[in-house]
Amino acid sequence: MLDEDLPRIRAHRNNISRYRRLLKTRLSDLERQFIERRLSEEQTALAALASNTFPVELTWPKGATVSENAGGAP
């Protein structure tokens, strides 16, 4: 299952990057709307696939800093 999901995740990430690059170019309003809609669809698909593939969510304790949790020096 993971062997199938990782290439899909990579494809969604590549598409998201491509759409973000396109949004930095000169586009007509219609083109921009289309790309923004596709970007949103890709982000939603990636989030759903990632949550199914990696169902564990890591959270930091309240008030703790990243360096404390990572074992780094204060």
Short mmCIF file of N, CA and C in Angstrom, two decimals:
data_model
loop_
_atom_site.label_atom_id
_atom_site.label_comp_id
_atom_site.label_asym_id
_atom_site.label_seq_id
_atom_site.Cartn_x
_atom_site.Cartn_y
_atom_site.Cartn_z
N MET A 1 0.82 -1.19 0.00
CA MET A 1 0.00 0.00 0.00
C MET A 1 0.87 1.26 0.00
N LEU A 2 1.88 1.28 0.84
CA LEU A 2 2.77 2.43 0.89
C LEU A 2 3.50 2.62 -0.43
N ASP A 3 3.85 1.51 -1.08
CA ASP A 3 4.52 1.58 -2.38
C ASP A 3 3.66 2.27 -3.44
N GLU A 4 2.34 2.17 -3.30
CA GLU A 4 1.43 2.82 -4.24
C GLU A 4 1.17 4.26 -3.86
N ASP A 5 1.12 4.54 -2.57
CA ASP A 5 0.76 5.88 -2.10
C ASP A 5 1.88 6.90 -2.25
N LEU A 6 3.12 6.49 -2.03
CA LEU A 6 4.23 7.45 -2.12
C LEU A 6 4.36 8.09 -3.50
N PRO A 7 4.26 7.34 -4.59
CA PRO A 7 4.29 8.00 -5.91
C PRO A 7 3.11 8.95 -6.12
N ARG A 8 1.96 8.61 -5.58
CA ARG A 8 0.79 9.50 -5.69
C ARG A 8 1.03 10.79 -4.92
N ILE A 9 1.58 10.67 -3.71
CA ILE A 9 1.90 11.85 -2.91
C ILE A 9 2.89 12.73 -3.66
N ARG A 10 3.92 12.10 -4.23
CA ARG A 10 4.93 12.84 -5.00
C ARG A 10 4.28 13.56 -6.19
N ALA A 11 3.38 12.89 -6.87
CA ALA A 11 2.71 13.50 -8.03
C ALA A 11 1.88 14.72 -7.61
N HIS A 12 1.15 14.60 -6.50
CA HIS A 12 0.37 15.74 -6.01
C HIS A 12 1.29 16.91 -5.64
N ARG A 13 2.40 16.61 -4.96
CA ARG A 13 3.34 17.66 -4.57
C ARG A 13 3.94 18.33 -5.81
N ASN A 14 4.27 17.55 -6.82
CA ASN A 14 4.80 18.13 -8.06
C ASN A 14 3.76 19.01 -8.74
N ASN A 15 2.52 18.56 -8.77
CA ASN A 15 1.45 19.37 -9.37
C ASN A 15 1.25 20.68 -8.61
N ILE A 16 1.28 20.60 -7.28
CA ILE A 16 1.12 21.80 -6.46
C ILE A 16 2.25 22.78 -6.76
N SER A 17 3.46 22.29 -6.84
CA SER A 17 4.60 23.16 -7.17
C SER A 17 4.43 23.79 -8.54
N ARG A 18 4.00 23.00 -9.50
CA ARG A 18 3.80 23.53 -10.86
C ARG A 18 2.74 24.62 -10.86
N TYR A 19 1.62 24.40 -10.18
CA TYR A 19 0.56 25.40 -10.15
C TYR A 19 1.02 26.67 -9.45
N ARG A 20 1.80 26.53 -8.38
CA ARG A 20 2.31 27.72 -7.69
C ARG A 20 3.25 28.51 -8.59
N ARG A 21 4.07 27.81 -9.36
CA ARG A 21 4.96 28.50 -10.31
C ARG A 21 4.13 29.23 -11.36
N LEU A 22 3.10 28.57 -11.86
CA LEU A 22 2.26 29.20 -12.88
C LEU A 22 1.57 30.45 -12.35
N LEU A 23 1.17 30.44 -11.09
CA LEU A 23 0.49 31.60 -10.51
C LEU A 23 1.41 32.81 -10.41
N LYS A 24 2.71 32.60 -10.50
CA LYS A 24 3.67 33.71 -10.45
C LYS A 24 3.87 34.34 -11.82
N THR A 25 3.23 33.79 -12.85
CA THR A 25 3.38 34.31 -14.21
C THR A 25 2.19 35.18 -14.57
N ARG A 26 2.28 35.81 -15.74
CA ARG A 26 1.15 36.61 -16.23
C ARG A 26 0.08 35.68 -16.77
N LEU A 27 -1.12 35.81 -16.22
CA LEU A 27 -2.24 34.96 -16.63
C LEU A 27 -3.49 35.82 -16.79
N SER A 28 -4.37 35.35 -17.64
CA SER A 28 -5.67 36.01 -17.72
C SER A 28 -6.47 35.65 -16.46
N ASP A 29 -7.53 36.37 -16.21
CA ASP A 29 -8.36 36.08 -15.03
C ASP A 29 -8.91 34.67 -15.09
N LEU A 30 -9.33 34.25 -16.27
CA LEU A 30 -9.88 32.91 -16.43
C LEU A 30 -8.83 31.84 -16.17
N GLU A 31 -7.63 32.04 -16.70
CA GLU A 31 -6.54 31.09 -16.45
C GLU A 31 -6.18 31.02 -14.97
N ARG A 32 -6.12 32.19 -14.33
CA ARG A 32 -5.77 32.24 -12.91
C ARG A 32 -6.83 31.51 -12.07
N GLN A 33 -8.10 31.72 -12.38
CA GLN A 33 -9.17 31.04 -11.65
C GLN A 33 -9.06 29.52 -11.81
N PHE A 34 -8.79 29.08 -13.03
CA PHE A 34 -8.66 27.66 -13.29
C PHE A 34 -7.50 27.06 -12.48
N ILE A 35 -6.35 27.73 -12.52
CA ILE A 35 -5.18 27.20 -11.81
C ILE A 35 -5.39 27.24 -10.31
N GLU A 36 -6.01 28.28 -9.79
CA GLU A 36 -6.29 28.34 -8.36
C GLU A 36 -7.23 27.20 -7.94
N ARG A 37 -8.22 26.90 -8.78
CA ARG A 37 -9.14 25.80 -8.49
C ARG A 37 -8.39 24.47 -8.51
N ARG A 38 -7.55 24.26 -9.51
CA ARG A 38 -6.77 23.02 -9.59
C ARG A 38 -5.81 22.89 -8.41
N LEU A 39 -5.19 24.00 -8.02
CA LEU A 39 -4.29 24.00 -6.87
C LEU A 39 -5.03 23.57 -5.61
N SER A 40 -6.20 24.13 -5.42
CA SER A 40 -7.02 23.76 -4.26
C SER A 40 -7.39 22.28 -4.28
N GLU A 41 -7.75 21.78 -5.45
CA GLU A 41 -8.11 20.36 -5.58
C GLU A 41 -6.91 19.46 -5.28
N GLU A 42 -5.74 19.85 -5.77
CA GLU A 42 -4.53 19.05 -5.52
C GLU A 42 -4.17 19.06 -4.04
N GLN A 43 -4.29 20.23 -3.39
CA GLN A 43 -3.98 20.32 -1.97
C GLN A 43 -4.94 19.47 -1.14
N THR A 44 -6.21 19.47 -1.50
CA THR A 44 -7.20 18.65 -0.80
C THR A 44 -6.91 17.17 -1.00
N ALA A 45 -6.59 16.78 -2.23
CA ALA A 45 -6.28 15.39 -2.52
C ALA A 45 -5.03 14.93 -1.78
N LEU A 46 -4.01 15.79 -1.74
CA LEU A 46 -2.77 15.46 -1.03
C LEU A 46 -3.04 15.30 0.46
N ALA A 47 -3.80 16.20 1.04
CA ALA A 47 -4.10 16.12 2.47
C ALA A 47 -4.85 14.83 2.80
N ALA A 48 -5.82 14.46 1.97
CA ALA A 48 -6.58 13.24 2.20
C ALA A 48 -5.70 12.01 2.07
N LEU A 49 -4.89 11.96 1.03
CA LEU A 49 -4.00 10.82 0.81
C LEU A 49 -2.97 10.71 1.93
N ALA A 50 -2.40 11.83 2.33
CA ALA A 50 -1.39 11.82 3.39
C ALA A 50 -1.99 11.38 4.71
N SER A 51 -3.20 11.82 5.01
CA SER A 51 -3.82 11.43 6.29
C SER A 51 -4.18 9.95 6.30
N ASN A 52 -4.49 9.39 5.15
CA ASN A 52 -4.77 7.95 5.08
C ASN A 52 -3.49 7.13 5.10
N THR A 53 -2.45 7.66 4.49
CA THR A 53 -1.18 6.94 4.41
C THR A 53 -0.42 7.01 5.73
N PHE A 54 -0.45 8.19 6.35
CA PHE A 54 0.27 8.43 7.61
C PHE A 54 -0.73 8.92 8.65
N PRO A 55 -1.51 8.01 9.25
CA PRO A 55 -2.61 8.43 10.14
C PRO A 55 -2.16 8.98 11.49
N VAL A 56 -0.89 8.89 11.83
CA VAL A 56 -0.41 9.37 13.11
C VAL A 56 -0.12 10.86 13.02
N GLU A 57 -0.61 11.61 13.99
CA GLU A 57 -0.36 13.04 14.04
C GLU A 57 0.53 13.33 15.23
N LEU A 58 1.63 14.00 14.99
CA LEU A 58 2.55 14.36 16.06
C LEU A 58 2.28 15.80 16.47
N THR A 59 2.13 16.02 17.77
CA THR A 59 1.90 17.37 18.27
C THR A 59 2.88 17.66 19.39
N TRP A 60 3.22 18.92 19.54
CA TRP A 60 4.12 19.35 20.61
C TRP A 60 3.29 19.68 21.84
N PRO A 61 3.83 19.41 23.03
CA PRO A 61 3.12 19.80 24.25
C PRO A 61 2.95 21.32 24.29
N LYS A 62 1.86 21.78 24.90
CA LYS A 62 1.61 23.22 24.97
C LYS A 62 2.74 23.91 25.72
N GLY A 63 3.17 25.03 25.20
CA GLY A 63 4.21 25.83 25.83
C GLY A 63 5.62 25.38 25.54
N ALA A 64 5.80 24.22 24.94
CA ALA A 64 7.14 23.72 24.64
C ALA A 64 7.61 24.29 23.30
N THR A 65 8.91 24.46 23.16
CA THR A 65 9.48 24.95 21.91
C THR A 65 9.98 23.77 21.09
N VAL A 66 10.17 24.00 19.82
CA VAL A 66 10.65 22.94 18.94
C VAL A 66 12.02 22.45 19.38
N SER A 67 12.91 23.36 19.75
CA SER A 67 14.26 22.95 20.13
C SER A 67 14.25 22.08 21.38
N GLU A 68 13.33 22.32 22.31
CA GLU A 68 13.23 21.48 23.51
C GLU A 68 12.79 20.07 23.14
N ASN A 69 11.83 19.97 22.23
CA ASN A 69 11.30 18.68 21.83
C ASN A 69 12.27 17.92 20.94
N ALA A 70 13.10 18.63 20.20
CA ALA A 70 14.03 17.98 19.29
C ALA A 70 15.33 17.60 19.99
N GLY A 71 15.43 17.96 21.26
CA GLY A 71 16.64 17.61 22.00
C GLY A 71 17.77 18.58 21.76
N GLY A 72 17.45 19.73 21.14
CA GLY A 72 18.48 20.73 20.86
C GLY A 72 18.81 21.55 22.10
N ALA A 73 19.87 22.27 22.01
CA ALA A 73 20.28 23.12 23.12
C ALA A 73 19.34 24.33 23.22
N PRO A 74 19.05 24.82 24.42
CA PRO A 74 18.14 25.98 24.59
C PRO A 74 18.74 27.26 24.08
#
